[in-house]
mmCIF file of N, CA and C in Angstrom:
data_model
loop_
_atom_site.group_PDB
_atom_site.id
_atom_site.type_symbol
_atom_site.label_atom_id
_atom_site.label_comp_id
_atom_site.label_asym_id
_atom_site.label_seq_id
_atom_site.Cartn_x
_atom_site.Cartn_y
_atom_site.Cartn_z
ATOM 1 N N GLN A 1 8.855 33.224 39.826
ATOM 2 C CA GLN A 1 8.470 32.111 40.682
ATOM 3 C C GLN A 1 7.482 31.215 39.940
ATOM 4 N N VAL A 2 7.740 29.914 39.978
ATOM 5 C CA VAL A 2 6.864 28.949 39.330
ATOM 6 C C VAL A 2 6.267 28.050 40.409
ATOM 7 N N GLN A 3 4.979 27.920 40.403
ATOM 8 C CA GLN A 3 4.317 27.007 41.331
ATOM 9 C C GLN A 3 3.849 25.779 40.572
ATOM 10 N N LEU A 4 4.086 24.623 41.176
ATOM 11 C CA LEU A 4 3.715 23.352 40.565
ATOM 12 C C LEU A 4 2.830 22.583 41.536
ATOM 13 N N VAL A 5 1.747 22.050 41.031
ATOM 14 C CA VAL A 5 0.827 21.279 41.869
ATOM 15 C C VAL A 5 0.574 19.933 41.206
ATOM 16 N N GLU A 6 0.966 18.862 41.915
ATOM 17 C CA GLU A 6 0.748 17.516 41.388
ATOM 18 C C GLU A 6 -0.553 16.946 41.939
ATOM 19 N N SER A 7 -1.115 16.013 41.178
ATOM 20 C CA SER A 7 -2.279 15.284 41.643
ATOM 21 C C SER A 7 -2.342 13.955 40.912
ATOM 22 N N GLY A 8 -3.162 13.029 41.445
ATOM 23 C CA GLY A 8 -3.412 11.788 40.737
ATOM 24 C C GLY A 8 -2.732 10.558 41.300
ATOM 25 N N GLY A 9 -1.957 10.693 42.361
ATOM 26 C CA GLY A 9 -1.328 9.517 42.939
ATOM 27 C C GLY A 9 -2.354 8.613 43.607
ATOM 28 N N GLY A 10 -1.884 7.445 44.036
ATOM 29 C CA GLY A 10 -2.775 6.520 44.715
ATOM 30 C C GLY A 10 -2.158 5.147 44.819
ATOM 31 N N SER A 11 -2.996 4.180 45.127
ATOM 32 C CA SER A 11 -2.550 2.793 45.288
ATOM 33 C C SER A 11 -3.213 1.914 44.248
ATOM 34 N N VAL A 12 -2.415 1.090 43.603
ATOM 35 C CA VAL A 12 -2.942 0.170 42.598
ATOM 36 C C VAL A 12 -2.219 -1.163 42.724
ATOM 37 N N GLN A 13 -2.777 -2.171 42.111
ATOM 38 C CA GLN A 13 -2.108 -3.464 42.049
ATOM 39 C C GLN A 13 -1.176 -3.495 40.836
ATOM 40 N N ALA A 14 -0.208 -4.377 40.905
ATOM 41 C CA ALA A 14 0.720 -4.538 39.794
ATOM 42 C C ALA A 14 -0.042 -4.808 38.507
ATOM 43 N N GLY A 15 0.398 -4.158 37.442
ATOM 44 C CA GLY A 15 -0.278 -4.265 36.167
ATOM 45 C C GLY A 15 -1.299 -3.176 35.925
ATOM 46 N N GLY A 16 -1.624 -2.430 36.971
ATOM 47 C CA GLY A 16 -2.613 -1.371 36.854
ATOM 48 C C GLY A 16 -2.037 -0.090 36.287
ATOM 49 N N SER A 17 -2.885 0.941 36.263
ATOM 50 C CA SER A 17 -2.511 2.226 35.674
ATOM 51 C C SER A 17 -2.880 3.370 36.600
ATOM 52 N N LEU A 18 -2.126 4.438 36.479
ATOM 53 C CA LEU A 18 -2.427 5.688 37.160
ATOM 54 C C LEU A 18 -2.048 6.835 36.231
ATOM 55 N N ARG A 19 -2.697 7.975 36.416
ATOM 56 C CA ARG A 19 -2.361 9.169 35.647
ATOM 57 C C ARG A 19 -2.088 10.310 36.609
ATOM 58 N N LEU A 20 -0.898 10.851 36.525
ATOM 59 C CA LEU A 20 -0.530 11.990 37.348
ATOM 60 C C LEU A 20 -0.641 13.272 36.540
ATOM 61 N N SER A 21 -0.950 14.356 37.230
ATOM 62 C CA SER A 21 -1.021 15.669 36.602
ATOM 63 C C SER A 21 -0.101 16.637 37.330
ATOM 64 N N CYS A 22 0.464 17.563 36.581
ATOM 65 C CA CYS A 22 1.311 18.616 37.143
ATOM 66 C C CYS A 22 0.864 19.929 36.523
ATOM 67 N N ALA A 23 0.246 20.771 37.326
ATOM 68 C CA ALA A 23 -0.227 22.064 36.845
ATOM 69 C C ALA A 23 0.776 23.140 37.230
ATOM 70 N N ALA A 24 1.296 23.841 36.230
ATOM 71 C CA ALA A 24 2.271 24.902 36.462
ATOM 72 C C ALA A 24 1.587 26.266 36.391
ATOM 73 N N SER A 25 2.072 27.195 37.204
ATOM 74 C CA SER A 25 1.454 28.520 37.243
ATOM 75 C C SER A 25 1.797 29.340 36.007
ATOM 76 N N VAL A 26 2.938 29.023 35.372
ATOM 77 C CA VAL A 26 3.360 29.705 34.149
ATOM 78 C C VAL A 26 4.040 28.688 33.248
ATOM 79 N N SER A 27 4.233 29.068 31.992
ATOM 80 C CA SER A 27 4.935 28.192 31.063
ATOM 81 C C SER A 27 6.434 28.186 31.365
ATOM 82 N N THR A 28 7.061 27.014 31.283
ATOM 83 C CA THR A 28 8.495 26.907 31.519
ATOM 84 C C THR A 28 9.136 26.118 30.379
ATOM 85 N N TYR A 29 10.456 26.076 30.363
ATOM 86 C CA TYR A 29 11.177 25.424 29.271
ATOM 87 C C TYR A 29 10.935 23.918 29.247
ATOM 88 N N ARG A 30 11.090 23.284 30.381
ATOM 89 C CA ARG A 30 10.963 21.830 30.442
ATOM 90 C C ARG A 30 10.339 21.425 31.771
ATOM 91 N N ILE A 31 9.476 20.455 31.713
ATOM 92 C CA ILE A 31 8.872 19.868 32.906
ATOM 93 C C ILE A 31 9.310 18.412 32.979
ATOM 94 N N ALA A 32 9.713 17.990 34.152
ATOM 95 C CA ALA A 32 10.133 16.598 34.356
ATOM 96 C C ALA A 32 9.376 15.974 35.515
ATOM 97 N N TRP A 33 9.334 14.664 35.484
ATOM 98 C CA TRP A 33 8.835 13.885 36.616
ATOM 99 C C TRP A 33 10.020 13.138 37.216
ATOM 100 N N PHE A 34 10.146 13.258 38.516
ATOM 101 C CA PHE A 34 11.127 12.510 39.274
ATOM 102 C C PHE A 34 10.387 11.622 40.274
ATOM 103 N N ARG A 35 11.082 10.640 40.789
ATOM 104 C CA ARG A 35 10.514 9.836 41.853
ATOM 105 C C ARG A 35 11.597 9.517 42.876
ATOM 106 N N GLN A 36 11.133 9.299 44.086
ATOM 107 C CA GLN A 36 12.063 8.956 45.157
ATOM 108 C C GLN A 36 11.413 7.947 46.077
ATOM 109 N N ALA A 37 12.041 6.786 46.159
ATOM 110 C CA ALA A 37 11.592 5.737 47.059
ATOM 111 C C ALA A 37 12.355 5.876 48.380
ATOM 112 N N PRO A 38 11.804 5.362 49.469
ATOM 113 C CA PRO A 38 12.485 5.460 50.771
ATOM 114 C C PRO A 38 13.887 4.877 50.714
ATOM 115 N N GLY A 39 14.856 5.647 51.189
ATOM 116 C CA GLY A 39 16.232 5.181 51.226
ATOM 117 C C GLY A 39 16.967 5.258 49.908
ATOM 118 N N LYS A 40 16.325 5.797 48.886
ATOM 119 C CA LYS A 40 16.955 5.887 47.575
ATOM 120 C C LYS A 40 17.061 7.335 47.132
ATOM 121 N N GLU A 41 17.924 7.566 46.154
ATOM 122 C CA GLU A 41 18.076 8.907 45.612
ATOM 123 C C GLU A 41 16.919 9.238 44.678
ATOM 124 N N ARG A 42 16.700 10.526 44.534
ATOM 125 C CA ARG A 42 15.668 10.972 43.593
ATOM 126 C C ARG A 42 16.165 10.702 42.173
ATOM 127 N N GLU A 43 15.304 10.124 41.351
ATOM 128 C CA GLU A 43 15.706 9.767 39.997
ATOM 129 C C GLU A 43 14.751 10.342 38.961
ATOM 130 N N GLY A 44 15.319 10.704 37.828
ATOM 131 C CA GLY A 44 14.519 11.229 36.735
ATOM 132 C C GLY A 44 13.762 10.121 36.035
ATOM 133 N N VAL A 45 12.484 10.335 35.823
ATOM 134 C CA VAL A 45 11.614 9.343 35.180
ATOM 135 C C VAL A 45 11.373 9.721 33.721
ATOM 136 N N THR A 46 10.969 10.959 33.499
ATOM 137 C CA THR A 46 10.645 11.418 32.149
ATOM 138 C C THR A 46 10.598 12.933 32.162
ATOM 139 N N ALA A 47 10.696 13.521 30.971
ATOM 140 C CA ALA A 47 10.629 14.975 30.861
ATOM 141 C C ALA A 47 10.111 15.351 29.484
ATOM 142 N N ILE A 48 9.617 16.593 29.380
ATOM 143 C CA ILE A 48 9.127 17.088 28.104
ATOM 144 C C ILE A 48 9.538 18.546 27.950
ATOM 145 N N ILE A 49 10.048 18.891 26.773
ATOM 146 C CA ILE A 49 10.302 20.288 26.440
ATOM 147 C C ILE A 49 8.981 20.863 25.965
ATOM 148 N N THR A 50 8.469 21.840 26.663
ATOM 149 C CA THR A 50 7.091 22.262 26.449
ATOM 150 C C THR A 50 6.867 22.904 25.085
ATOM 151 N N ARG A 51 7.852 23.603 24.556
ATOM 152 C CA ARG A 51 7.632 24.270 23.271
ATOM 153 C C ARG A 51 7.639 23.281 22.115
ATOM 154 N N SER A 52 8.589 22.333 22.115
ATOM 155 C CA SER A 52 8.743 21.419 20.986
ATOM 156 C C SER A 52 8.003 20.100 21.168
ATOM 157 N N GLY A 53 7.722 19.738 22.422
ATOM 158 C CA GLY A 53 7.105 18.433 22.686
ATOM 159 C C GLY A 53 8.107 17.290 22.738
ATOM 160 N N THR A 54 9.391 17.594 22.648
ATOM 161 C CA THR A 54 10.405 16.557 22.747
ATOM 162 C C THR A 54 10.344 15.888 24.111
ATOM 163 N N THR A 55 10.410 14.568 24.106
ATOM 164 C CA THR A 55 10.283 13.820 25.354
ATOM 165 C C THR A 55 11.527 12.993 25.635
ATOM 166 N N TYR A 56 11.720 12.691 26.910
ATOM 167 C CA TYR A 56 12.836 11.886 27.385
ATOM 168 C C TYR A 56 12.279 10.879 28.390
ATOM 169 N N TYR A 57 12.839 9.673 28.378
ATOM 170 C CA TYR A 57 12.400 8.637 29.306
ATOM 171 C C TYR A 57 13.595 7.890 29.877
ATOM 172 N N ASP A 58 13.474 7.547 31.134
ATOM 173 C CA ASP A 58 14.436 6.622 31.710
ATOM 174 C C ASP A 58 14.133 5.228 31.165
ATOM 175 N N GLY A 59 15.172 4.422 31.018
ATOM 176 C CA GLY A 59 14.980 3.100 30.449
ATOM 177 C C GLY A 59 14.041 2.207 31.238
ATOM 178 N N SER A 60 13.951 2.446 32.535
ATOM 179 C CA SER A 60 13.113 1.595 33.383
ATOM 180 C C SER A 60 11.613 1.792 33.151
ATOM 181 N N VAL A 61 11.244 2.905 32.510
ATOM 182 C CA VAL A 61 9.814 3.186 32.309
ATOM 183 C C VAL A 61 9.435 3.294 30.836
ATOM 184 N N LYS A 62 10.430 3.257 29.965
ATOM 185 C CA LYS A 62 10.149 3.411 28.539
ATOM 186 C C LYS A 62 9.233 2.292 28.062
ATOM 187 N N GLY A 63 8.186 2.686 27.351
ATOM 188 C CA GLY A 63 7.212 1.720 26.877
ATOM 189 C C GLY A 63 6.052 1.490 27.831
ATOM 190 N N ARG A 64 6.209 1.954 29.071
ATOM 191 C CA ARG A 64 5.122 1.811 30.059
ATOM 192 C C ARG A 64 4.548 3.160 30.476
ATOM 193 N N PHE A 65 5.385 4.170 30.538
ATOM 194 C CA PHE A 65 4.953 5.504 30.946
ATOM 195 C C PHE A 65 4.929 6.420 29.718
ATOM 196 N N THR A 66 3.993 7.364 29.739
ATOM 197 C CA THR A 66 3.890 8.342 28.661
ATOM 198 C C THR A 66 3.701 9.730 29.254
ATOM 199 N N ILE A 67 4.551 10.662 28.848
ATOM 200 C CA ILE A 67 4.404 12.049 29.275
ATOM 201 C C ILE A 67 3.718 12.828 28.158
ATOM 202 N N SER A 68 2.809 13.704 28.535
ATOM 203 C CA SER A 68 2.108 14.529 27.556
ATOM 204 C C SER A 68 1.805 15.879 28.196
ATOM 205 N N GLN A 69 1.269 16.794 27.400
ATOM 206 C CA GLN A 69 1.031 18.133 27.928
ATOM 207 C C GLN A 69 -0.195 18.768 27.289
ATOM 208 N N ASN A 70 -0.727 19.734 27.999
ATOM 209 C CA ASN A 70 -1.756 20.607 27.488
ATOM 210 C C ASN A 70 -1.221 22.023 27.684
ATOM 211 N N ASN A 71 -0.666 22.591 26.629
ATOM 212 C CA ASN A 71 -0.043 23.904 26.753
ATOM 213 C C ASN A 71 -1.056 25.017 27.049
ATOM 214 N N ALA A 72 -2.305 24.770 26.734
ATOM 215 C CA ALA A 72 -3.328 25.790 26.969
ATOM 216 C C ALA A 72 -3.464 26.117 28.456
ATOM 217 N N ASN A 73 -3.224 25.114 29.306
ATOM 218 C CA ASN A 73 -3.338 25.365 30.746
ATOM 219 C C ASN A 73 -2.079 24.985 31.501
ATOM 220 N N ASN A 74 -0.951 24.884 30.789
ATOM 221 C CA ASN A 74 0.354 24.610 31.412
ATOM 222 C C ASN A 74 0.318 23.374 32.298
ATOM 223 N N THR A 75 -0.293 22.323 31.805
ATOM 224 C CA THR A 75 -0.406 21.089 32.573
ATOM 225 C C THR A 75 0.326 19.960 31.844
ATOM 226 N N VAL A 76 1.098 19.211 32.602
ATOM 227 C CA VAL A 76 1.806 18.042 32.083
ATOM 228 C C VAL A 76 1.251 16.799 32.766
ATOM 229 N N TYR A 77 1.090 15.748 31.986
ATOM 230 C CA TYR A 77 0.516 14.506 32.496
ATOM 231 C C TYR A 77 1.541 13.382 32.421
ATOM 232 N N LEU A 78 1.406 12.450 33.340
ATOM 233 C CA LEU A 78 2.205 11.237 33.307
ATOM 234 C C LEU A 78 1.253 10.051 33.380
ATOM 235 N N GLN A 79 1.087 9.394 32.246
ATOM 236 C CA GLN A 79 0.275 8.178 32.188
ATOM 237 C C GLN A 79 1.180 6.993 32.491
ATOM 238 N N MET A 80 0.846 6.269 33.528
ATOM 239 C CA MET A 80 1.670 5.138 33.963
ATOM 240 C C MET A 80 0.874 3.851 33.805
ATOM 241 N N ASP A 81 1.306 2.999 32.920
ATOM 242 C CA ASP A 81 0.660 1.722 32.657
ATOM 243 C C ASP A 81 1.584 0.576 33.044
ATOM 244 N N SER A 82 1.015 -0.600 33.159
ATOM 245 C CA SER A 82 1.791 -1.798 33.513
ATOM 246 C C SER A 82 2.671 -1.540 34.729
ATOM 247 N N LEU A 83 2.086 -0.954 35.733
ATOM 248 C CA LEU A 83 2.847 -0.584 36.918
ATOM 249 C C LEU A 83 3.403 -1.800 37.639
ATOM 250 N N LYS A 84 4.584 -1.598 38.221
ATOM 251 C CA LYS A 84 5.276 -2.661 38.941
ATOM 252 C C LYS A 84 5.498 -2.202 40.390
ATOM 253 N N PRO A 85 5.673 -3.140 41.298
ATOM 254 C CA PRO A 85 5.944 -2.745 42.690
ATOM 255 C C PRO A 85 7.161 -1.823 42.815
ATOM 256 N N GLU A 86 8.139 -1.993 41.956
ATOM 257 C CA GLU A 86 9.330 -1.136 42.018
ATOM 258 C C GLU A 86 9.067 0.294 41.545
ATOM 259 N N ASP A 87 7.890 0.562 41.024
ATOM 260 C CA ASP A 87 7.513 1.932 40.687
ATOM 261 C C ASP A 87 7.013 2.701 41.901
ATOM 262 N N THR A 88 6.856 2.008 43.014
ATOM 263 C CA THR A 88 6.383 2.657 44.233
ATOM 264 C C THR A 88 7.365 3.727 44.686
ATOM 265 N N ALA A 89 6.868 4.946 44.858
ATOM 266 C CA ALA A 89 7.710 6.079 45.233
ATOM 267 C C ALA A 89 6.842 7.317 45.386
ATOM 268 N N MET A 90 7.455 8.364 45.916
ATOM 269 C CA MET A 90 6.850 9.682 45.855
ATOM 270 C C MET A 90 7.256 10.277 44.503
ATOM 271 N N TYR A 91 6.280 10.767 43.761
ATOM 272 C CA TYR A 91 6.542 11.336 42.448
ATOM 273 C C TYR A 91 6.438 12.856 42.525
ATOM 274 N N TYR A 92 7.453 13.518 41.946
ATOM 275 C CA TYR A 92 7.514 14.968 41.950
ATOM 276 C C TYR A 92 7.597 15.485 40.520
ATOM 277 N N CYS A 93 6.936 16.586 40.246
ATOM 278 C CA CYS A 93 7.212 17.260 38.995
ATOM 279 C C CYS A 93 8.123 18.454 39.285
ATOM 280 N N ALA A 94 8.896 18.806 38.277
ATOM 281 C CA ALA A 94 9.885 19.867 38.433
ATOM 282 C C ALA A 94 9.940 20.686 37.160
ATOM 283 N N ALA A 95 10.218 21.972 37.319
ATOM 284 C CA ALA A 95 10.279 22.888 36.177
ATOM 285 C C ALA A 95 11.696 23.413 35.999
ATOM 286 N N GLN A 96 12.145 23.371 34.750
ATOM 287 C CA GLN A 96 13.469 23.860 34.397
ATOM 288 C C GLN A 96 13.319 25.158 33.630
ATOM 289 N N VAL A 97 14.152 26.107 33.985
ATOM 290 C CA VAL A 97 14.100 27.383 33.277
ATOM 291 C C VAL A 97 15.408 27.696 32.576
ATOM 292 N N GLY A 98 16.429 26.852 32.767
ATOM 293 C CA GLY A 98 17.724 27.094 32.141
ATOM 294 C C GLY A 98 18.224 25.849 31.450
ATOM 295 N N VAL A 99 19.524 25.703 31.341
ATOM 296 C CA VAL A 99 20.109 24.549 30.678
ATOM 297 C C VAL A 99 20.484 23.484 31.707
ATOM 298 N N GLY A 100 20.699 22.252 31.224
ATOM 299 C CA GLY A 100 21.094 21.164 32.097
ATOM 300 C C GLY A 100 20.501 19.853 31.627
ATOM 301 N N SER A 101 21.055 18.755 32.109
ATOM 302 C CA SER A 101 20.568 17.437 31.732
ATOM 303 C C SER A 101 19.204 17.179 32.347
ATOM 304 N N TRP A 102 18.331 16.576 31.582
ATOM 305 C CA TRP A 102 16.944 16.449 32.017
ATOM 306 C C TRP A 102 16.783 15.584 33.245
ATOM 307 N N TYR A 103 17.709 14.618 33.441
ATOM 308 C CA TYR A 103 17.546 13.616 34.490
ATOM 309 C C TYR A 103 18.248 13.999 35.796
ATOM 310 N N LEU A 104 18.882 15.149 35.855
ATOM 311 C CA LEU A 104 19.574 15.564 37.070
ATOM 312 C C LEU A 104 18.708 16.496 37.915
ATOM 313 N N PRO A 105 18.452 16.158 39.165
ATOM 314 C CA PRO A 105 17.621 17.012 40.018
ATOM 315 C C PRO A 105 18.144 18.439 40.113
ATOM 316 N N GLY A 106 19.465 18.603 40.086
ATOM 317 C CA GLY A 106 20.049 19.925 40.212
ATOM 318 C C GLY A 106 19.737 20.853 39.050
ATOM 319 N N THR A 107 19.238 20.302 37.952
ATOM 320 C CA THR A 107 18.872 21.128 36.795
ATOM 321 C C THR A 107 17.625 21.953 37.072
ATOM 322 N N TYR A 108 16.814 21.520 38.012
ATOM 323 C CA TYR A 108 15.485 22.100 38.216
ATOM 324 C C TYR A 108 15.442 22.994 39.441
ATOM 325 N N ARG A 109 14.830 24.145 39.250
ATOM 326 C CA ARG A 109 14.734 25.119 40.335
ATOM 327 C C ARG A 109 13.426 24.987 41.106
ATOM 328 N N TYR A 110 12.378 24.594 40.416
ATOM 329 C CA TYR A 110 11.057 24.590 41.034
ATOM 330 C C TYR A 110 10.519 23.161 41.126
ATOM 331 N N TRP A 111 9.920 22.857 42.276
ATOM 332 C CA TRP A 111 9.435 21.513 42.541
ATOM 333 C C TRP A 111 8.026 21.565 43.115
ATOM 334 N N GLY A 112 7.265 20.534 42.781
ATOM 335 C CA GLY A 112 5.959 20.375 43.406
ATOM 336 C C GLY A 112 6.100 19.686 44.751
ATOM 337 N N GLN A 113 4.977 19.493 45.421
ATOM 338 C CA GLN A 113 4.991 18.921 46.767
ATOM 339 C C GLN A 113 5.076 17.397 46.746
ATOM 340 N N GLY A 114 4.824 16.793 45.613
ATOM 341 C CA GLY A 114 4.905 15.346 45.489
ATOM 342 C C GLY A 114 3.564 14.665 45.654
ATOM 343 N N THR A 115 3.434 13.521 45.018
ATOM 344 C CA THR A 115 2.232 12.692 45.151
ATOM 345 C C THR A 115 2.684 11.237 45.233
ATOM 346 N N GLN A 116 2.102 10.504 46.164
ATOM 347 C CA GLN A 116 2.549 9.132 46.438
ATOM 348 C C GLN A 116 1.907 8.146 45.462
ATOM 349 N N VAL A 117 2.746 7.261 44.936
ATOM 350 C CA VAL A 117 2.285 6.152 44.108
ATOM 351 C C VAL A 117 2.729 4.862 44.782
ATOM 352 N N THR A 118 1.775 3.986 45.044
ATOM 353 C CA THR A 118 2.064 2.713 45.692
ATOM 354 C C THR A 118 1.510 1.582 44.834
ATOM 355 N N VAL A 119 2.378 0.646 44.472
ATOM 356 C CA VAL A 119 1.984 -0.475 43.635
ATOM 357 C C VAL A 119 2.209 -1.759 44.427
ATOM 358 N N SER A 120 1.144 -2.492 44.618
ATOM 359 C CA SER A 120 1.234 -3.728 45.391
ATOM 360 C C SER A 120 1.292 -4.926 44.457
ATOM 361 N N SER A 121 1.949 -5.973 44.929
ATOM 362 C CA SER A 121 2.107 -7.180 44.096
ATOM 363 C C SER A 121 0.977 -8.159 44.318
#
């Protein structure tokens, strides 16, 4: 069983920054951030393979968001810069323990409770 706890959400104006954290109870193969806006499907934002540090980004956030990790305490961070109103969503971190595409929700078995990010124009 893997427990994930997110923190760091909030409200900012467009162009601002936020940093999200995802603390995992144990080390896992890959940690991803997903987001879901009202009425929309959950979408993959970014992911990191914890052992190698390999990262993946959705095109909509590449160059604005940065995923990083602290393996000493099994924590993954999402630095979000140049935020846009369309980034508004509930953000979830998820842990993968097997194989699968990084951007598919079905790849992940464990999910955090989510943290809200709201960007106003």
